[in-house]
């Protein structure tokens, strides 16, 4: 059993948990976000703390880990805190936050539906209504109450409206930490009542530190070659790198690379089987990883052609075969179309196998009609 599993045996199920790794609230160190941490802590020390912060950035870069660190700092009353590890892992407060048992902390997220044995697609208004009782309780004198919404872009309309009311008239010393991968999906009314904190993708050094720390912490072994490739493909996302080394993600990437290398030829039978394997009810995370890897590959081919930077050695060979200054715009359009199709398919629960097939048919058409 992994270290994360041992620690989390009695805690609620995490909707976005990457098994077998620790959840963000169980992680006691943040890597590479010193500027964001300094901005938050400066506001806290100033005594003019904004009551709501919107942490925005790509998936898996450490937004939630940062939010829980902020929560611990505030709940510990460390208003002069400057160190990223101001509440160490062995501290009782750390353990309470990790177990979601601190009375002054509320986590709002998608709920587990026992009947279907699945998580709800959106954060419901009933989940947000838990705020009434939480904010109605009297906190101890001088203490804070912290509400974490993970992820805010998963609020349905009624839930967003309910949250907005709480943001408009919060009790004193209440802190809202909203986490979002897609700021544009949030209503303007909510965004306008928050202070936006940008959390960018990790640079190479802190990315490597974060990934190796996670592997060590949770007792997961990774082949050195696979780890190096995972870091190169992760685009600054710790989660993406961990997915690649822990869930046969490297094999998935190799399959994508081989399919691209064969273009404009496509093995129809193999492609349909692949699409079917990725489209099951329980295959959502693997499909998301597959599409993220395909989009990431396309992005690196485009960037390498435009700037001469980025991409692995194998990808550079593909870029020279398929992408040029003459068809760069068409590749960019294909990337944008696939990104939009992916978002639409997941939001509207459309046919996912068709999403995969259409992505490859578009690339086939692109390499046929716009050769280098």
mmCIF file of C-alpha atoms in Angstrom:
data_model
loop_
_atom_site.group_PDB
_atom_site.id
_atom_site.type_symbol
_atom_site.label_atom_id
_atom_site.label_comp_id
_atom_site.label_asym_id
_atom_site.label_seq_id
_atom_site.Cartn_x
_atom_site.Cartn_y
_atom_site.Cartn_z
ATOM 1 C CA UNK A 1 0.000 0.000 0.000
ATOM 2 C CA UNK A 2 1.318 3.455 -0.885
ATOM 3 C CA UNK A 3 2.052 6.083 1.745
ATOM 4 C CA UNK A 4 -0.843 8.155 0.390
ATOM 5 C CA UNK A 5 -3.251 5.272 0.697
ATOM 6 C CA UNK A 6 -2.187 4.618 4.286
ATOM 7 C CA UNK A 7 -2.745 8.254 5.246
ATOM 8 C CA UNK A 8 -6.045 8.606 3.394
ATOM 9 C CA UNK A 9 -7.826 5.413 4.397
ATOM 10 C CA UNK A 10 -10.480 7.214 6.449
ATOM 11 C CA UNK A 11 -10.745 10.467 4.513
ATOM 12 C CA UNK A 12 -13.493 11.321 2.013
ATOM 13 C CA UNK A 13 -13.042 10.199 -1.569
ATOM 14 C CA UNK A 14 -11.330 12.792 -3.768
ATOM 15 C CA UNK A 15 -13.043 13.567 -7.082
ATOM 16 C CA UNK A 16 -9.785 14.434 -8.833
ATOM 17 C CA UNK A 17 -7.440 12.225 -6.842
ATOM 18 C CA UNK A 18 -4.490 10.870 -8.832
ATOM 19 C CA UNK A 19 -3.982 7.444 -7.329
ATOM 20 C CA UNK A 20 -1.635 6.454 -5.683
ATOM 21 C CA UNK A 21 -0.382 9.947 -4.879
ATOM 22 C CA UNK A 22 -1.170 12.220 -1.949
ATOM 23 C CA UNK A 23 -3.968 14.730 -2.287
ATOM 24 C CA UNK A 24 -2.975 18.429 -2.338
ATOM 25 C CA UNK A 25 -4.060 18.930 1.259
ATOM 26 C CA UNK A 26 -1.620 16.190 2.358
ATOM 27 C CA UNK A 27 1.390 17.861 0.721
ATOM 28 C CA UNK A 28 3.536 19.985 3.017
ATOM 29 C CA UNK A 29 5.715 21.744 0.466
ATOM 30 C CA UNK A 30 5.000 23.896 -2.586
ATOM 31 C CA UNK A 31 7.580 24.107 -5.356
ATOM 32 C CA UNK A 32 8.132 26.953 -7.780
ATOM 33 C CA UNK A 33 5.368 29.394 -6.866
ATOM 34 C CA UNK A 34 7.311 31.814 -4.703
ATOM 35 C CA UNK A 35 5.874 34.904 -6.404
ATOM 36 C CA UNK A 36 2.270 33.812 -5.877
ATOM 37 C CA UNK A 37 2.976 32.844 -2.269
ATOM 38 C CA UNK A 38 4.696 36.160 -1.599
ATOM 39 C CA UNK A 39 1.748 38.113 -3.037
ATOM 40 C CA UNK A 40 -0.734 36.317 -0.793
ATOM 41 C CA UNK A 41 1.397 36.531 2.340
ATOM 42 C CA UNK A 42 2.138 40.204 1.754
ATOM 43 C CA UNK A 43 -1.599 40.892 1.678
ATOM 44 C CA UNK A 44 -2.070 38.884 4.868
ATOM 45 C CA UNK A 45 0.681 40.714 6.722
ATOM 46 C CA UNK A 46 -0.612 44.081 5.565
ATOM 47 C CA UNK A 47 -3.893 43.617 7.415
ATOM 48 C CA UNK A 48 -5.806 44.480 4.223
ATOM 49 C CA UNK A 49 -6.549 40.942 3.147
ATOM 50 C CA UNK A 50 -8.994 40.523 0.257
ATOM 51 C CA UNK A 51 -11.735 38.119 1.310
ATOM 52 C CA UNK A 52 -11.744 36.083 -1.927
ATOM 53 C CA UNK A 53 -8.852 34.856 -4.081
ATOM 54 C CA UNK A 54 -9.147 33.140 -7.441
ATOM 55 C CA UNK A 55 -6.176 30.852 -8.117
ATOM 56 C CA UNK A 56 -5.981 30.445 -11.881
ATOM 57 C CA UNK A 57 -3.621 28.320 -13.942
ATOM 58 C CA UNK A 58 -3.147 25.140 -15.962
ATOM 59 C CA UNK A 59 -4.179 21.803 -14.513
ATOM 60 C CA UNK A 60 -1.795 20.086 -12.158
ATOM 61 C CA UNK A 61 0.658 22.915 -11.536
ATOM 62 C CA UNK A 62 0.022 23.163 -7.777
ATOM 63 C CA UNK A 63 -2.961 25.527 -7.380
ATOM 64 C CA UNK A 64 -4.749 23.327 -4.844
ATOM 65 C CA UNK A 65 -1.526 22.586 -2.953
ATOM 66 C CA UNK A 66 -0.931 26.327 -2.748
ATOM 67 C CA UNK A 67 -4.520 26.959 -1.603
ATOM 68 C CA UNK A 68 -4.186 24.486 1.265
ATOM 69 C CA UNK A 69 -0.919 26.073 2.288
ATOM 70 C CA UNK A 70 -2.664 29.462 2.390
ATOM 71 C CA UNK A 71 -5.470 27.924 4.428
ATOM 72 C CA UNK A 72 -3.056 26.464 6.974
ATOM 73 C CA UNK A 73 -1.182 29.761 7.262
ATOM 74 C CA UNK A 74 -4.396 31.683 7.949
ATOM 75 C CA UNK A 75 -5.866 29.099 10.311
ATOM 76 C CA UNK A 76 -2.637 29.038 12.306
ATOM 77 C CA UNK A 77 -2.846 32.827 12.749
ATOM 78 C CA UNK A 78 0.643 33.166 11.333
ATOM 79 C CA UNK A 79 0.136 36.657 10.021
ATOM 80 C CA UNK A 80 3.863 37.223 9.857
ATOM 81 C CA UNK A 81 4.496 33.915 8.070
ATOM 82 C CA UNK A 82 7.123 34.107 5.386
ATOM 83 C CA UNK A 83 8.276 30.502 5.075
ATOM 84 C CA UNK A 84 6.498 28.191 2.631
ATOM 85 C CA UNK A 85 6.570 25.471 5.288
ATOM 86 C CA UNK A 86 5.116 27.602 8.064
ATOM 87 C CA UNK A 87 2.874 24.736 9.238
ATOM 88 C CA UNK A 88 4.951 21.521 9.152
ATOM 89 C CA UNK A 89 3.491 18.141 8.310
ATOM 90 C CA UNK A 90 3.707 16.861 11.876
ATOM 91 C CA UNK A 91 1.731 19.839 13.256
ATOM 92 C CA UNK A 92 -1.776 18.972 14.609
ATOM 93 C CA UNK A 93 -3.301 21.720 12.470
ATOM 94 C CA UNK A 94 -1.723 20.226 9.358
ATOM 95 C CA UNK A 95 -3.267 16.850 10.166
ATOM 96 C CA UNK A 96 -6.695 18.398 10.755
ATOM 97 C CA UNK A 97 -6.618 20.196 7.416
ATOM 98 C CA UNK A 98 -5.361 17.059 5.658
ATOM 99 C CA UNK A 99 -8.267 15.108 7.122
ATOM 100 C CA UNK A 100 -10.809 17.897 6.468
ATOM 101 C CA UNK A 101 -11.607 17.837 10.165
ATOM 102 C CA UNK A 102 -10.705 21.429 11.054
ATOM 103 C CA UNK A 103 -13.921 23.166 12.193
ATOM 104 C CA UNK A 104 -12.991 26.423 10.443
ATOM 105 C CA UNK A 105 -12.312 24.873 7.039
ATOM 106 C CA UNK A 106 -14.942 23.995 4.432
ATOM 107 C CA UNK A 107 -14.206 22.297 1.105
ATOM 108 C CA UNK A 108 -16.773 22.653 -1.673
ATOM 109 C CA UNK A 109 -16.404 20.202 -4.544
ATOM 110 C CA UNK A 110 -18.313 17.801 -6.754
ATOM 111 C CA UNK A 111 -20.232 15.304 -4.648
ATOM 112 C CA UNK A 112 -20.246 11.513 -4.716
ATOM 113 C CA UNK A 113 -23.513 9.987 -5.952
ATOM 114 C CA UNK A 114 -23.975 6.706 -4.124
ATOM 115 C CA UNK A 115 -26.667 5.466 -6.506
ATOM 116 C CA UNK A 116 -24.498 5.707 -9.608
ATOM 117 C CA UNK A 117 -21.151 5.216 -7.822
ATOM 118 C CA UNK A 118 -19.836 8.233 -9.663
ATOM 119 C CA UNK A 119 -19.070 11.857 -8.943
ATOM 120 C CA UNK A 120 -21.507 14.485 -10.093
ATOM 121 C CA UNK A 121 -20.462 16.307 -13.238
ATOM 122 C CA UNK A 122 -20.950 19.727 -11.643
ATOM 123 C CA UNK A 123 -20.844 21.260 -8.183
ATOM 124 C CA UNK A 124 -24.493 21.460 -7.177
ATOM 125 C CA UNK A 125 -26.348 24.203 -5.358
ATOM 126 C CA UNK A 126 -26.898 21.813 -2.425
ATOM 127 C CA UNK A 127 -23.139 21.572 -1.993
ATOM 128 C CA UNK A 128 -22.801 25.363 -1.910
ATOM 129 C CA UNK A 129 -25.697 25.672 0.543
ATOM 130 C CA UNK A 130 -23.442 24.076 3.153
ATOM 131 C CA UNK A 131 -21.994 27.578 3.403
ATOM 132 C CA UNK A 132 -25.035 28.775 5.344
ATOM 133 C CA UNK A 133 -24.340 26.637 8.389
ATOM 134 C CA UNK A 134 -20.582 27.029 8.104
ATOM 135 C CA UNK A 135 -20.620 30.819 7.900
ATOM 136 C CA UNK A 136 -23.400 31.011 10.477
ATOM 137 C CA UNK A 137 -21.241 29.385 13.134
ATOM 138 C CA UNK A 138 -19.363 31.770 15.378
ATOM 139 C CA UNK A 139 -15.639 31.400 14.962
ATOM 140 C CA UNK A 140 -13.381 31.941 17.943
ATOM 141 C CA UNK A 141 -12.256 35.498 18.546
ATOM 142 C CA UNK A 142 -9.521 36.506 16.152
ATOM 143 C CA UNK A 143 -9.754 33.307 14.114
ATOM 144 C CA UNK A 144 -10.452 32.848 10.430
ATOM 145 C CA UNK A 145 -12.850 30.697 8.499
ATOM 146 C CA UNK A 146 -11.609 29.364 5.167
ATOM 147 C CA UNK A 147 -13.699 28.117 2.238
ATOM 148 C CA UNK A 148 -11.951 26.275 -0.597
ATOM 149 C CA UNK A 149 -13.881 25.747 -3.850
ATOM 150 C CA UNK A 150 -12.193 23.100 -5.983
ATOM 151 C CA UNK A 151 -12.878 23.666 -8.793
ATOM 152 C CA UNK A 152 -14.844 26.845 -9.186
ATOM 153 C CA UNK A 153 -15.313 26.376 -12.944
ATOM 154 C CA UNK A 154 -17.342 23.232 -12.142
ATOM 155 C CA UNK A 155 -20.109 25.192 -10.391
ATOM 156 C CA UNK A 156 -23.467 24.887 -12.127
ATOM 157 C CA UNK A 157 -25.476 28.078 -12.591
ATOM 158 C CA UNK A 158 -27.525 27.787 -9.410
ATOM 159 C CA UNK A 159 -24.437 26.912 -7.393
ATOM 160 C CA UNK A 160 -22.566 29.891 -8.847
ATOM 161 C CA UNK A 161 -25.447 32.189 -7.888
ATOM 162 C CA UNK A 162 -25.476 30.814 -4.345
ATOM 163 C CA UNK A 163 -21.725 31.298 -4.013
ATOM 164 C CA UNK A 164 -22.022 34.833 -5.353
ATOM 165 C CA UNK A 165 -24.347 35.765 -2.482
ATOM 166 C CA UNK A 166 -21.777 34.557 0.029
ATOM 167 C CA UNK A 167 -19.008 36.470 -1.739
ATOM 168 C CA UNK A 168 -21.047 39.672 -1.692
ATOM 169 C CA UNK A 169 -21.555 39.763 2.070
ATOM 170 C CA UNK A 170 -18.994 37.544 3.812
ATOM 171 C CA UNK A 171 -18.674 37.530 7.607
ATOM 172 C CA UNK A 172 -15.523 39.175 9.003
ATOM 173 C CA UNK A 173 -12.298 37.181 8.772
ATOM 174 C CA UNK A 174 -13.665 34.807 6.157
ATOM 175 C CA UNK A 175 -11.385 33.760 3.336
ATOM 176 C CA UNK A 176 -12.562 32.207 0.064
ATOM 177 C CA UNK A 177 -9.996 30.366 -2.064
ATOM 178 C CA UNK A 178 -11.399 29.517 -5.490
ATOM 179 C CA UNK A 179 -9.387 27.165 -7.709
ATOM 180 C CA UNK A 180 -9.886 27.264 -11.467
ATOM 181 C CA UNK A 181 -8.334 25.715 -14.573
ATOM 182 C CA UNK A 182 -10.590 27.745 -16.863
ATOM 183 C CA UNK A 183 -11.186 31.275 -15.647
ATOM 184 C CA UNK A 184 -13.409 32.070 -18.627
ATOM 185 C CA UNK A 185 -16.033 29.547 -17.492
ATOM 186 C CA UNK A 186 -16.699 31.513 -14.324
ATOM 187 C CA UNK A 187 -19.398 34.191 -14.315
ATOM 188 C CA UNK A 188 -18.017 37.708 -14.526
ATOM 189 C CA UNK A 189 -19.928 38.532 -11.342
ATOM 190 C CA UNK A 190 -17.829 36.021 -9.389
ATOM 191 C CA UNK A 191 -14.544 36.978 -11.016
ATOM 192 C CA UNK A 192 -15.169 40.644 -10.260
ATOM 193 C CA UNK A 193 -15.419 39.893 -6.540
ATOM 194 C CA UNK A 194 -12.140 38.051 -6.304
ATOM 195 C CA UNK A 195 -8.484 38.934 -6.423
ATOM 196 C CA UNK A 196 -6.941 36.868 -9.208
ATOM 197 C CA UNK A 197 -3.706 35.072 -8.426
ATOM 198 C CA UNK A 198 -1.953 33.617 -11.477
ATOM 199 C CA UNK A 199 -0.322 30.229 -10.921
ATOM 200 C CA UNK A 200 1.682 29.396 -14.063
ATOM 201 C CA UNK A 201 3.191 26.125 -15.208
ATOM 202 C CA UNK A 202 6.319 25.096 -13.347
ATOM 203 C CA UNK A 203 9.792 25.779 -14.690
ATOM 204 C CA UNK A 204 12.043 22.780 -15.285
ATOM 205 C CA UNK A 205 13.891 22.796 -11.961
ATOM 206 C CA UNK A 206 10.902 23.139 -9.580
ATOM 207 C CA UNK A 207 8.922 20.727 -11.771
ATOM 208 C CA UNK A 208 11.593 18.068 -11.336
ATOM 209 C CA UNK A 209 11.771 18.781 -7.603
ATOM 210 C CA UNK A 210 7.993 18.507 -7.187
ATOM 211 C CA UNK A 211 7.691 15.274 -9.155
ATOM 212 C CA UNK A 212 10.605 13.576 -7.419
ATOM 213 C CA UNK A 213 9.269 14.671 -4.027
ATOM 214 C CA UNK A 214 5.875 13.126 -4.848
ATOM 215 C CA UNK A 215 7.454 9.863 -5.995
ATOM 216 C CA UNK A 216 9.558 9.664 -2.823
ATOM 217 C CA UNK A 217 6.722 10.691 -0.510
ATOM 218 C CA UNK A 218 4.298 8.085 -1.827
ATOM 219 C CA UNK A 219 6.754 5.282 -2.487
ATOM 220 C CA UNK A 220 6.292 5.154 -6.265
ATOM 221 C CA UNK A 221 9.210 3.973 -8.364
ATOM 222 C CA UNK A 222 9.856 5.370 -11.831
ATOM 223 C CA UNK A 223 12.325 4.380 -14.515
ATOM 224 C CA UNK A 224 14.859 7.172 -15.016
ATOM 225 C CA UNK A 225 14.311 7.269 -18.789
ATOM 226 C CA UNK A 226 10.527 7.365 -18.433
ATOM 227 C CA UNK A 227 10.790 10.064 -15.778
ATOM 228 C CA UNK A 228 12.960 12.244 -18.012
ATOM 229 C CA UNK A 229 10.485 11.878 -20.883
ATOM 230 C CA UNK A 230 7.521 12.539 -18.564
ATOM 231 C CA UNK A 231 9.092 15.778 -17.382
ATOM 232 C CA UNK A 232 9.755 16.838 -20.978
ATOM 233 C CA UNK A 233 6.150 16.144 -22.001
ATOM 234 C CA UNK A 234 4.398 17.566 -18.929
ATOM 235 C CA UNK A 235 4.472 21.232 -20.010
ATOM 236 C CA UNK A 236 5.013 22.458 -16.474
ATOM 237 C CA UNK A 237 2.335 20.240 -14.896
ATOM 238 C CA UNK A 238 3.370 18.060 -11.953
ATOM 239 C CA UNK A 239 0.160 16.064 -12.270
ATOM 240 C CA UNK A 240 0.754 15.353 -15.955
ATOM 241 C CA UNK A 241 4.278 14.117 -15.259
ATOM 242 C CA UNK A 242 3.029 11.848 -12.466
ATOM 243 C CA UNK A 243 0.243 10.520 -14.698
ATOM 244 C CA UNK A 244 2.776 9.645 -17.353
ATOM 245 C CA UNK A 245 5.092 7.695 -15.075
ATOM 246 C CA UNK A 246 2.419 5.968 -12.970
ATOM 247 C CA UNK A 247 -0.393 4.954 -15.333
ATOM 248 C CA UNK A 248 1.326 3.694 -18.477
ATOM 249 C CA UNK A 249 1.071 7.204 -19.850
ATOM 250 C CA UNK A 250 4.413 6.802 -21.626
ATOM 251 C CA UNK A 251 2.963 3.843 -23.546
ATOM 252 C CA UNK A 252 -0.008 6.011 -24.500
ATOM 253 C CA UNK A 253 2.302 8.746 -25.743
ATOM 254 C CA UNK A 254 4.322 6.215 -27.782
ATOM 255 C CA UNK A 255 1.114 5.041 -29.473
ATOM 256 C CA UNK A 256 0.236 8.632 -30.377
ATOM 257 C CA UNK A 257 3.743 9.247 -31.696
ATOM 258 C CA UNK A 258 3.586 6.129 -33.882
ATOM 259 C CA UNK A 259 0.187 7.106 -35.284
ATOM 260 C CA UNK A 260 1.397 10.613 -36.137
ATOM 261 C CA UNK A 261 4.549 9.198 -37.752
ATOM 262 C CA UNK A 262 2.418 7.039 -40.080
ATOM 263 C CA UNK A 263 0.294 9.948 -41.328
ATOM 264 C CA UNK A 264 -1.355 10.480 -43.732
ATOM 265 C CA UNK A 265 -1.913 6.709 -43.522
ATOM 266 C CA UNK A 266 -4.212 5.505 -40.753
ATOM 267 C CA UNK A 267 -4.888 1.965 -39.608
ATOM 268 C CA UNK A 268 -8.680 2.163 -39.442
ATOM 269 C CA UNK A 269 -9.183 -1.019 -37.450
ATOM 270 C CA UNK A 270 -6.550 -0.185 -34.855
ATOM 271 C CA UNK A 271 -7.821 3.395 -34.595
ATOM 272 C CA UNK A 272 -11.409 2.289 -33.947
ATOM 273 C CA UNK A 273 -10.261 -0.150 -31.259
ATOM 274 C CA UNK A 274 -8.232 2.608 -29.618
ATOM 275 C CA UNK A 275 -11.217 4.955 -29.677
ATOM 276 C CA UNK A 276 -13.444 2.313 -28.098
ATOM 277 C CA UNK A 277 -10.914 1.600 -25.340
ATOM 278 C CA UNK A 278 -10.825 5.291 -24.455
ATOM 279 C CA UNK A 279 -14.571 5.913 -24.502
ATOM 280 C CA UNK A 280 -15.893 3.813 -21.637
ATOM 281 C CA UNK A 281 -17.655 5.284 -18.640
ATOM 282 C CA UNK A 282 -14.656 4.535 -16.426
ATOM 283 C CA UNK A 283 -12.040 5.732 -18.919
ATOM 284 C CA UNK A 284 -12.526 9.492 -18.574
ATOM 285 C CA UNK A 285 -9.154 10.189 -16.964
ATOM 286 C CA UNK A 286 -7.298 8.085 -19.533
ATOM 287 C CA UNK A 287 -9.127 9.811 -22.396
ATOM 288 C CA UNK A 288 -8.297 13.220 -20.932
ATOM 289 C CA UNK A 289 -4.636 12.197 -20.705
ATOM 290 C CA UNK A 290 -4.688 10.856 -24.277
ATOM 291 C CA UNK A 291 -6.145 14.067 -25.675
ATOM 292 C CA UNK A 292 -3.837 16.218 -23.565
ATOM 293 C CA UNK A 293 -0.855 14.287 -24.919
ATOM 294 C CA UNK A 294 -2.077 14.667 -28.496
ATOM 295 C CA UNK A 295 -2.716 18.381 -28.065
ATOM 296 C CA UNK A 296 0.622 18.808 -26.321
ATOM 297 C CA UNK A 297 2.407 17.061 -29.177
ATOM 298 C CA UNK A 298 0.701 19.279 -31.734
ATOM 299 C CA UNK A 299 1.568 22.374 -29.704
ATOM 300 C CA UNK A 300 5.233 21.417 -29.511
ATOM 301 C CA UNK A 301 5.389 20.709 -33.262
ATOM 302 C CA UNK A 302 3.916 24.145 -33.917
ATOM 303 C CA UNK A 303 6.218 25.891 -31.441
ATOM 304 C CA UNK A 304 9.325 24.161 -32.768
ATOM 305 C CA UNK A 305 8.476 25.144 -36.336
ATOM 306 C CA UNK A 306 7.784 28.741 -35.320
ATOM 307 C CA UNK A 307 10.673 29.275 -32.898
ATOM 308 C CA UNK A 308 13.085 26.361 -33.201
ATOM 309 C CA UNK A 309 12.590 25.653 -29.497
ATOM 310 C CA UNK A 310 10.976 22.873 -27.506
ATOM 311 C CA UNK A 311 10.020 19.343 -28.617
ATOM 312 C CA UNK A 312 11.881 16.091 -28.106
ATOM 313 C CA UNK A 313 14.267 14.748 -30.717
ATOM 314 C CA UNK A 314 11.589 12.427 -32.131
ATOM 315 C CA UNK A 315 9.090 15.286 -32.249
ATOM 316 C CA UNK A 316 11.528 17.540 -34.085
ATOM 317 C CA UNK A 317 11.822 14.929 -36.824
ATOM 318 C CA UNK A 318 8.036 14.860 -37.128
ATOM 319 C CA UNK A 319 7.878 18.653 -37.219
ATOM 320 C CA UNK A 320 10.328 18.737 -40.111
ATOM 321 C CA UNK A 321 8.221 16.168 -41.979
ATOM 322 C CA UNK A 322 4.794 17.658 -41.436
ATOM 323 C CA UNK A 323 4.933 21.305 -40.369
ATOM 324 C CA UNK A 324 6.371 24.305 -42.178
ATOM 325 C CA UNK A 325 5.918 28.057 -42.285
ATOM 326 C CA UNK A 326 3.489 27.476 -45.157
ATOM 327 C CA UNK A 327 1.056 25.272 -43.228
ATOM 328 C CA UNK A 328 1.684 26.551 -39.700
ATOM 329 C CA UNK A 329 -1.639 28.390 -39.627
ATOM 330 C CA UNK A 330 -3.512 25.215 -40.587
ATOM 331 C CA UNK A 331 -1.827 23.286 -37.755
ATOM 332 C CA UNK A 332 -2.734 26.032 -35.306
ATOM 333 C CA UNK A 333 -6.351 25.935 -36.517
ATOM 334 C CA UNK A 334 -6.411 22.149 -36.107
ATOM 335 C CA UNK A 335 -5.078 22.475 -32.543
ATOM 336 C CA UNK A 336 -7.721 25.063 -31.684
ATOM 337 C CA UNK A 337 -10.518 22.997 -33.259
ATOM 338 C CA UNK A 338 -9.515 19.883 -31.299
ATOM 339 C CA UNK A 339 -9.300 21.870 -28.054
ATOM 340 C CA UNK A 340 -12.800 23.232 -28.583
ATOM 341 C CA UNK A 341 -14.167 19.828 -29.595
ATOM 342 C CA UNK A 342 -12.690 18.275 -26.468
ATOM 343 C CA UNK A 343 -14.238 20.905 -24.186
ATOM 344 C CA UNK A 344 -17.610 20.580 -25.891
ATOM 345 C CA UNK A 345 -17.619 16.774 -25.802
ATOM 346 C CA UNK A 346 -16.923 16.662 -22.066
ATOM 347 C CA UNK A 347 -19.285 19.510 -21.206
ATOM 348 C CA UNK A 348 -22.204 18.096 -23.235
ATOM 349 C CA UNK A 349 -21.373 14.405 -22.767
ATOM 350 C CA UNK A 350 -21.050 13.815 -26.513
ATOM 351 C CA UNK A 351 -19.759 10.658 -28.225
ATOM 352 C CA UNK A 352 -16.154 10.399 -27.077
ATOM 353 C CA UNK A 353 -15.096 7.718 -29.536
ATOM 354 C CA UNK A 354 -16.190 10.049 -32.328
ATOM 355 C CA UNK A 355 -14.083 12.797 -30.749
ATOM 356 C CA UNK A 356 -10.964 10.623 -30.999
ATOM 357 C CA UNK A 357 -11.713 9.509 -34.557
ATOM 358 C CA UNK A 358 -12.442 13.031 -35.767
ATOM 359 C CA UNK A 359 -9.172 14.264 -34.269
ATOM 360 C CA UNK A 360 -7.172 11.786 -36.307
ATOM 361 C CA UNK A 361 -9.222 12.321 -39.464
ATOM 362 C CA UNK A 362 -8.514 16.038 -39.181
ATOM 363 C CA UNK A 363 -4.796 15.383 -38.859
ATOM 364 C CA UNK A 364 -4.920 12.980 -41.784
ATOM 365 C CA UNK A 365 -6.625 15.587 -43.930
ATOM 366 C CA UNK A 366 -4.117 18.209 -42.793
ATOM 367 C CA UNK A 367 -1.095 16.130 -43.771
ATOM 368 C CA UNK A 368 -2.679 15.217 -47.126
ATOM 369 C CA UNK A 369 -3.892 18.656 -48.145
ATOM 370 C CA UNK A 370 -1.122 20.792 -46.678
ATOM 371 C CA UNK A 371 2.137 18.862 -47.049
ATOM 372 C CA UNK A 372 5.486 20.419 -46.194
#
